[in-house]
Coordinates of C-alpha atoms and ligand atoms in Angstrom, one line a residue:
M942 CA 4.6 16.8 27.5
A943 CA 3.4 17.0 31.1
E944 CA -0.1 17.6 32.2
F945 CA 0.6 21.1 33.4
Q946 CA 1.8 22.1 29.9
L947 CA -1.5 21.0 28.4
I948 CA -3.3 23.0 31.2
E949 CA -1.2 26.0 30.3
I950 CA -2.3 25.8 26.6
L951 CA -6.0 25.8 27.7
K952 CA -5.4 28.6 30.2
R953 CA -3.6 30.8 27.7
R954 CA -6.3 30.5 25.0
C955 CA -9.6 30.1 27.0
A956 CA -9.2 31.9 30.4
W957 CA -10.4 35.4 29.5
P958 CA -10.1 38.0 32.3
R959 CA -13.6 38.6 33.8
A960 CA -14.1 41.0 36.7
D961 CA -16.2 38.4 38.5
V962 CA -13.4 35.7 38.5
R963 CA -11.5 36.1 41.8
V964 CA -9.4 33.0 41.3
G965 CA -9.2 31.2 38.0
I966 CA -7.0 28.3 36.7
G967 CA -3.9 27.7 38.9
D968 CA -5.2 27.1 42.4
D969 CA -7.0 24.2 43.9
A970 CA -10.4 25.6 43.0
A971 CA -11.9 28.6 41.3
V972 CA -13.5 31.5 43.2
V973 CA -16.2 33.6 41.5
E974 CA -18.7 36.2 42.4
V975 CA -22.4 35.9 41.5
P976 CA -24.1 39.3 40.9
A977 CA -26.5 40.4 43.6
G978 CA -30.2 39.4 43.0
H979 CA -29.2 36.6 40.6
E980 CA -29.2 32.8 40.8
L981 CA -26.5 30.5 39.4
V982 CA -27.6 28.2 36.6
I983 CA -25.3 25.1 36.1
C984 CA -25.3 22.4 33.5
T985 CA -22.9 19.6 32.4
D986 CA -22.6 17.6 29.2
T987 CA -20.2 14.9 28.3
L988 CA -19.0 14.1 24.8
V989 CA -17.6 10.6 24.3
A990 CA -15.6 9.8 21.1
G991 CA -17.5 7.4 18.9
V992 CA -20.7 7.9 20.8
H993 CA -21.5 11.7 20.6
F994 CA -19.2 12.5 17.7
P995 CA -17.5 10.5 14.9
L996 CA -13.9 9.5 15.8
E997 CA -12.6 11.6 12.9
T998 CA -14.2 14.9 14.1
G999 CA -11.6 17.7 14.2
A1000 CA -10.3 18.9 17.5
A1001 CA -11.4 22.5 16.9
D1002 CA -14.9 21.4 16.1
L1003 CA -15.0 19.4 19.4
G1004 CA -13.9 22.4 21.3
W1005 CA -16.7 24.5 19.8
K1006 CA -19.3 21.8 20.1
S1007 CA -18.6 20.8 23.7
L1008 CA -19.2 24.5 24.7
A1009 CA -22.2 24.9 22.3
V1010 CA -24.2 22.0 23.7
N1011 CA -23.8 23.4 27.2
L1012 CA -24.6 27.0 26.2
S1013 CA -27.7 25.6 24.6
D1014 CA -28.9 24.2 28.0
L1015 CA -28.3 27.6 29.6
A1016 CA -30.2 29.3 26.7
A1017 CA -33.1 27.0 27.4
M1018 CA -33.2 28.2 31.0
G1019 CA -32.9 31.8 29.8
A1020 CA -29.5 32.2 31.5
A1021 CA -26.6 34.5 30.6
P1022 CA -23.3 32.4 30.4
A1023 CA -20.3 33.3 32.5
W1024 CA -17.8 30.5 33.4
A1025 CA -16.9 26.9 32.5
T1026 CA -14.9 24.1 33.9
L1027 CA -13.5 21.4 31.7
A1028 CA -12.7 17.8 32.5
I1029 CA -10.8 16.4 29.5
T1030 CA -9.6 12.8 29.1
L1031 CA -7.0 12.3 26.4
P1032 CA -5.5 9.1 24.9
S1033 CA -2.1 10.9 24.8
A1034 CA -0.6 14.2 25.9
D1035 CA -1.0 15.7 22.4
P1036 CA -0.3 19.5 22.6
D1037 CA -1.5 20.0 19.0
F1038 CA -4.9 18.4 19.7
V1039 CA -5.3 20.5 22.9
A1040 CA -4.3 23.7 21.0
R1041 CA -6.8 23.1 18.3
F1042 CA -9.5 22.1 20.8
A1043 CA -8.8 25.4 22.7
E1044 CA -9.0 27.4 19.5
G1045 CA -12.5 26.1 18.6
F1046 CA -13.6 26.5 22.2
A1047 CA -12.2 30.0 22.4
E1048 CA -13.9 31.1 19.2
L1049 CA -17.4 30.4 20.7
A1050 CA -16.4 31.5 24.2
A1051 CA -15.3 34.9 23.0
Q1052 CA -18.8 35.5 21.4
H1053 CA -20.3 35.0 24.9
E1054 CA -17.5 36.4 27.0
L1055 CA -17.4 33.1 28.9
A1056 CA -14.1 32.3 30.7
L1057 CA -12.6 28.9 31.4
I1058 CA -11.9 28.9 35.2
G1059 CA -10.8 25.4 36.0
G1060 CA -11.0 21.7 35.2
D1061 CA -9.2 18.4 35.3
T1062 CA -6.8 16.7 32.8
T1063 CA -6.5 12.9 32.7
S1064 CA -5.4 10.1 30.4
G1065 CA -7.8 7.5 28.9
P1066 CA -10.3 7.2 26.0
L1067 CA -11.1 10.6 24.5
T1068 CA -13.9 12.1 26.6
I1069 CA -14.8 15.8 27.2
T1070 CA -17.0 16.8 30.1
L1071 CA -17.8 20.5 30.3
T1072 CA -19.7 22.3 33.1
V1073 CA -21.0 25.8 32.3
H1074 CA -22.3 28.3 34.8
G1075 CA -24.6 31.3 34.1
F1076 CA -27.0 33.7 35.8
V1077 CA -30.6 34.5 35.8
P1078 CA -32.4 37.2 37.9
A1079 CA -33.6 35.3 41.0
G1080 CA -36.7 33.2 40.3
R1081 CA -36.7 33.9 36.6
A1082 CA -35.3 30.7 35.0
M1083 CA -37.5 29.2 32.3
R1084 CA -38.6 25.7 33.2
R1085 CA -40.1 22.7 31.4
G1086 CA -43.2 22.6 33.6
G1087 CA -44.9 25.9 32.8
A1088 CA -46.9 25.1 29.6
R1089 CA -50.6 25.6 29.8
I1090 CA -53.5 24.3 27.6
G1091 CA -54.0 26.8 24.8
D1092 CA -50.4 28.0 24.7
V1093 CA -48.9 28.0 21.3
V1094 CA -45.6 26.2 20.4
Y1095 CA -42.7 27.9 18.6
V1096 CA -39.3 26.7 17.5
T1097 CA -36.2 28.8 16.6
G1098 CA -34.2 28.3 13.4
T1099 CA -34.5 25.1 11.4
L1100 CA -34.8 21.5 12.3
G1101 CA -33.1 18.3 11.0
D1102 CA -29.9 20.0 9.7
A1103 CA -27.5 18.3 12.1
A1104 CA -29.0 14.9 11.5
G1105 CA -28.9 15.6 7.8
G1106 CA -25.2 16.5 8.2
L1107 CA -24.5 13.3 10.0
R1108 CA -26.2 11.3 7.2
C1109 CA -24.0 13.2 4.6
L1110 CA -20.9 12.1 6.5
Q1111 CA -22.2 8.6 6.6
H1112 CA -23.2 8.8 3.0
V1113 CA -26.7 7.5 3.6
G1114 CA -30.1 8.5 2.2
A1115 CA -29.3 11.7 0.5
S1116 CA -31.1 11.7 -2.8
S1117 CA -28.5 13.9 -4.4
L1118 CA -25.8 11.5 -3.3
E1119 CA -27.6 8.6 -5.0
S1120 CA -28.1 10.6 -8.2
G1121 CA -24.4 11.7 -8.1
S1122 CA -25.3 15.4 -8.0
I1123 CA -24.1 16.3 -4.5
D1124 CA -24.2 20.0 -3.8
H1125 CA -21.1 20.8 -1.8
A1126 CA -22.4 24.1 -0.4
D1127 CA -25.5 22.2 1.0
R1128 CA -23.4 19.5 2.4
D1129 CA -21.0 21.9 4.1
F1130 CA -23.9 23.8 5.6
L1131 CA -25.5 20.7 7.0
V1132 CA -22.1 19.3 8.4
A1133 CA -21.4 22.7 9.9
R1134 CA -24.8 22.6 11.7
L1135 CA -23.7 19.3 13.1
H1136 CA -20.2 20.3 14.2
R1137 CA -20.7 24.0 15.0
P1138 CA -24.2 24.5 16.3
S1139 CA -25.1 28.1 17.3
P1140 CA -26.6 28.0 20.8
R1141 CA -29.6 30.4 21.0
V1142 CA -28.3 32.3 24.0
A1143 CA -29.7 35.8 23.1
A1144 CA -33.1 34.3 22.2
G1145 CA -33.2 32.4 25.5
I1146 CA -32.5 35.5 27.5
A1147 CA -35.2 37.4 25.6
L1148 CA -37.7 34.6 26.0
R1149 CA -37.3 34.5 29.8
A1150 CA -40.0 37.1 30.4
L1151 CA -42.4 35.8 27.7
A1152 CA -42.3 32.0 27.3
S1153 CA -44.2 29.7 29.6
A1154 CA -41.8 26.7 29.1
C1155 CA -38.7 26.0 27.1
I1156 CA -36.3 23.2 26.2
D1157 CA -33.4 22.9 23.7
V1158 CA -33.7 20.3 20.9
S1159 CA -30.8 18.0 21.6
D1160 CA -32.4 14.6 21.3
G1161 CA -35.0 15.4 18.6
L1162 CA -38.1 17.6 18.5
L1163 CA -40.7 15.0 19.5
A1164 CA -38.6 13.6 22.3
D1165 CA -37.7 17.0 23.7
L1166 CA -41.2 18.5 23.4
G1167 CA -42.4 15.3 25.1
H1168 CA -40.4 16.4 28.1
I1169 CA -42.3 19.7 28.3
A1170 CA -45.6 17.7 27.8
A1171 CA -44.7 15.4 30.8
A1172 CA -43.4 18.2 33.1
S1173 CA -46.4 20.5 32.3
A1174 CA -49.1 17.7 32.2
V1175 CA -50.3 18.8 28.8
G1176 CA -50.4 17.3 25.3
F1177 CA -49.2 18.8 22.1
E1178 CA -50.5 18.9 18.5
I1179 CA -47.7 19.7 16.0
G1180 CA -48.3 20.4 12.3
E1181 CA -46.0 18.4 10.2
D1182 CA -46.1 21.0 7.5
C1183 CA -45.2 23.8 10.0
L1184 CA -41.8 22.4 10.9
P1185 CA -39.1 24.8 9.7
G1186 CA -36.5 23.2 7.3
S1187 CA -33.5 24.6 5.5
S1188 CA -33.3 24.6 1.7
A1189 CA -30.0 22.6 2.1
L1190 CA -31.8 19.8 3.9
F1191 CA -34.7 19.7 1.4
D1192 CA -32.3 19.8 -1.6
Q1193 CA -30.3 16.9 -0.3
F1194 CA -33.0 14.5 1.0
D1195 CA -36.5 13.3 -0.1
T1196 CA -39.4 15.1 1.8
G1197 CA -40.2 12.0 3.8
V1198 CA -36.6 11.7 5.1
C1199 CA -36.6 15.4 5.8
R1200 CA -39.7 15.1 8.0
E1201 CA -38.2 12.2 9.9
L1202 CA -35.0 14.1 10.5
Q1203 CA -36.9 17.2 11.6
M1204 CA -39.0 15.3 14.1
G1205 CA -36.5 12.7 15.4
G1206 CA -33.0 14.0 14.5
G1207 CA -30.9 15.2 17.4
D1208 CA -28.1 17.8 17.7
D1209 CA -30.0 20.8 16.3
Y1210 CA -29.7 22.9 19.5
E1211 CA -32.6 25.1 18.6
L1212 CA -35.1 26.2 21.3
V1213 CA -38.7 24.9 21.4
F1214 CA -41.0 26.9 23.7
T1215 CA -44.6 27.4 24.6
I1216 CA -46.1 30.9 25.0
A1217 CA -49.5 32.4 25.8
E1218 CA -51.1 33.8 22.7
A1219 CA -51.2 37.2 24.5
N1220 CA -47.3 37.3 24.5
V1221 CA -46.8 36.3 20.9
A1222 CA -46.6 39.8 19.4
A1223 CA -44.0 40.9 21.9
M1224 CA -42.1 37.7 21.4
L1225 CA -42.0 38.1 17.6
A1226 CA -40.8 41.7 18.0
S1227 CA -38.0 40.7 20.4
M1228 CA -37.0 37.7 18.2
A1229 CA -36.8 40.0 15.2
E1230 CA -34.5 42.2 17.3
T1231 CA -32.1 39.3 18.1
G1232 CA -32.2 38.2 14.5
C1233 CA -33.6 34.8 15.4
R1234 CA -36.0 33.1 13.1
V1235 CA -39.0 31.5 14.9
S1236 CA -41.8 29.3 13.5
R1237 CA -45.2 28.5 15.0
I1238 CA -45.5 24.7 14.9
G1239 CA -48.4 23.7 17.2
R1240 CA -50.5 24.1 20.3
A1241 CA -50.8 22.7 23.8
I1242 CA -53.9 20.7 24.4
A1243 CA -55.6 18.7 27.2
G1244 CA -54.1 15.2 27.2
A1245 CA -50.6 13.8 27.1
G1246 CA -47.8 13.2 24.6
V1247 CA -46.9 14.8 21.3
H1248 CA -49.2 14.2 18.3
V1249 CA -48.3 15.0 14.7
L1250 CA -51.0 16.3 12.4
D1251 CA -50.9 15.9 8.6
R1252 CA -51.8 18.8 6.3
N1253 CA -55.5 17.8 6.7
G1254 CA -55.3 18.1 10.5
Q1255 CA -55.5 14.4 10.9
R1256 CA -53.2 12.7 13.5
K1257 CA -50.4 10.7 12.0
H1258 CA -48.7 7.7 13.5
V1259 CA -45.0 8.7 13.9
T1260 CA -42.3 6.5 15.3
A1261 CA -39.5 8.9 15.5
K1262 CA -38.4 8.8 19.1
G1263 CA -35.2 10.7 19.2
W1264 CA -31.9 9.7 20.7
E1265 CA -31.6 7.7 23.9
H1266 CA -28.7 6.1 25.6
F1267 CA -28.9 2.6 27.1
T1268 CA -31.5 1.4 24.6
Ligands
LIG1989 P1 -5.4 19.6 41.7 O1 -4.4 18.5 41.7 O2 -5.3 20.5 42.9 O3 -6.8 19.1 41.4 P2 -4.7 20.1 39.0 O4 -3.3 19.9 38.9 O5 -5.7 19.0 38.5 O6 -5.0 20.5 40.5 O7 -5.1 21.4 38.2 C1 -4.4 22.6 38.4 C2 -5.2 23.8 38.0 O8 -5.4 23.7 36.6 C3 -6.5 23.9 38.7 O9 -6.8 25.3 38.8 C4 -7.5 23.3 37.7 O10 -8.8 23.8 37.8 C5 -6.8 23.6 36.4 N1 -7.1 22.7 35.3 C6 -6.7 21.4 35.2 N2 -7.2 20.8 34.1 C7 -7.8 21.7 33.4 C8 -8.6 21.7 32.2 N3 -8.7 20.7 31.5 N4 -9.2 22.9 31.9 C9 -9.1 24.0 32.6 N5 -8.4 24.1 33.8 C10 -7.8 22.9 34.2
LIG1990 MG1 -5.3 20.5 44.8

């Protein structure tokens, strides 16, 4: 199986026709057209086997997830997705693996009308690097540095599910696992949240005009909100009891473990954002329209860092730091 046959599989399944693609897969480079009055928003994420995903992860899930993590970065900027380029390194020229990867990728790409327009195919340890391109109206991208003292903090969806799903796969810490009463529907939900995250693209686009700062939760809530704190030169107080959690998570794990996963667990790909109180009503209306659950979790204060409050409003010492490479 030659390299060009693998590329052909990807092209057949993932290169949707788009009017703004002048030259797609098949030449030395892609040529695309950016709509007038818009700016290009570009992000890249690499998934390394055994580091970012368990070695036994299915190829279709990898295809979905490699796109999802990038769409989540675009969502956090408020960008509308358009194109992707894929650098894939494979241990062997395995057409079945590539076909299943393409199927998972295409399933999510179709939801967003995103087209694969190019890439590179090489041999080596399984690694997937995807670059995704999207648009925002000029000057309108959401940034990390816009939070102001007094803004309130909201998060989409629920937190901790993906980290809970990983623990289910590793068979650690689930109270129901220890008592032998595992609920398969709960487990499947949590594992699906790990393998097939739903990037909040529509919510991000809707928030563009309303939020003051935004980031996606990839490394853990405290770590990622800490990036907004640093970039905006504010502090945050977060209510531990305000953190949204799924019933699946709370059924599977003790409350203390759930809190840890909600604050420190990575891979949720929800959006956490700050917003002026005056914009909250409009935001809630537009989130209801996009069908996206949001929860108010805290407030921006003078100071630095992210502080967790217990139910009595007292600051708690929390060590959850989120995921970091090279430590
Ligand atoms: P070149 O040698 O000029 O870099 P390649 O043989 O690497 O070209 O690629 C041929 C075409 O296939 C190019 O259009 C390239 O963008 C595309 N391509 C290669 N690998 C991939 C991939 N993994 N996903 C999508 N397109 C790919
Ligand atoms: Mg060339």
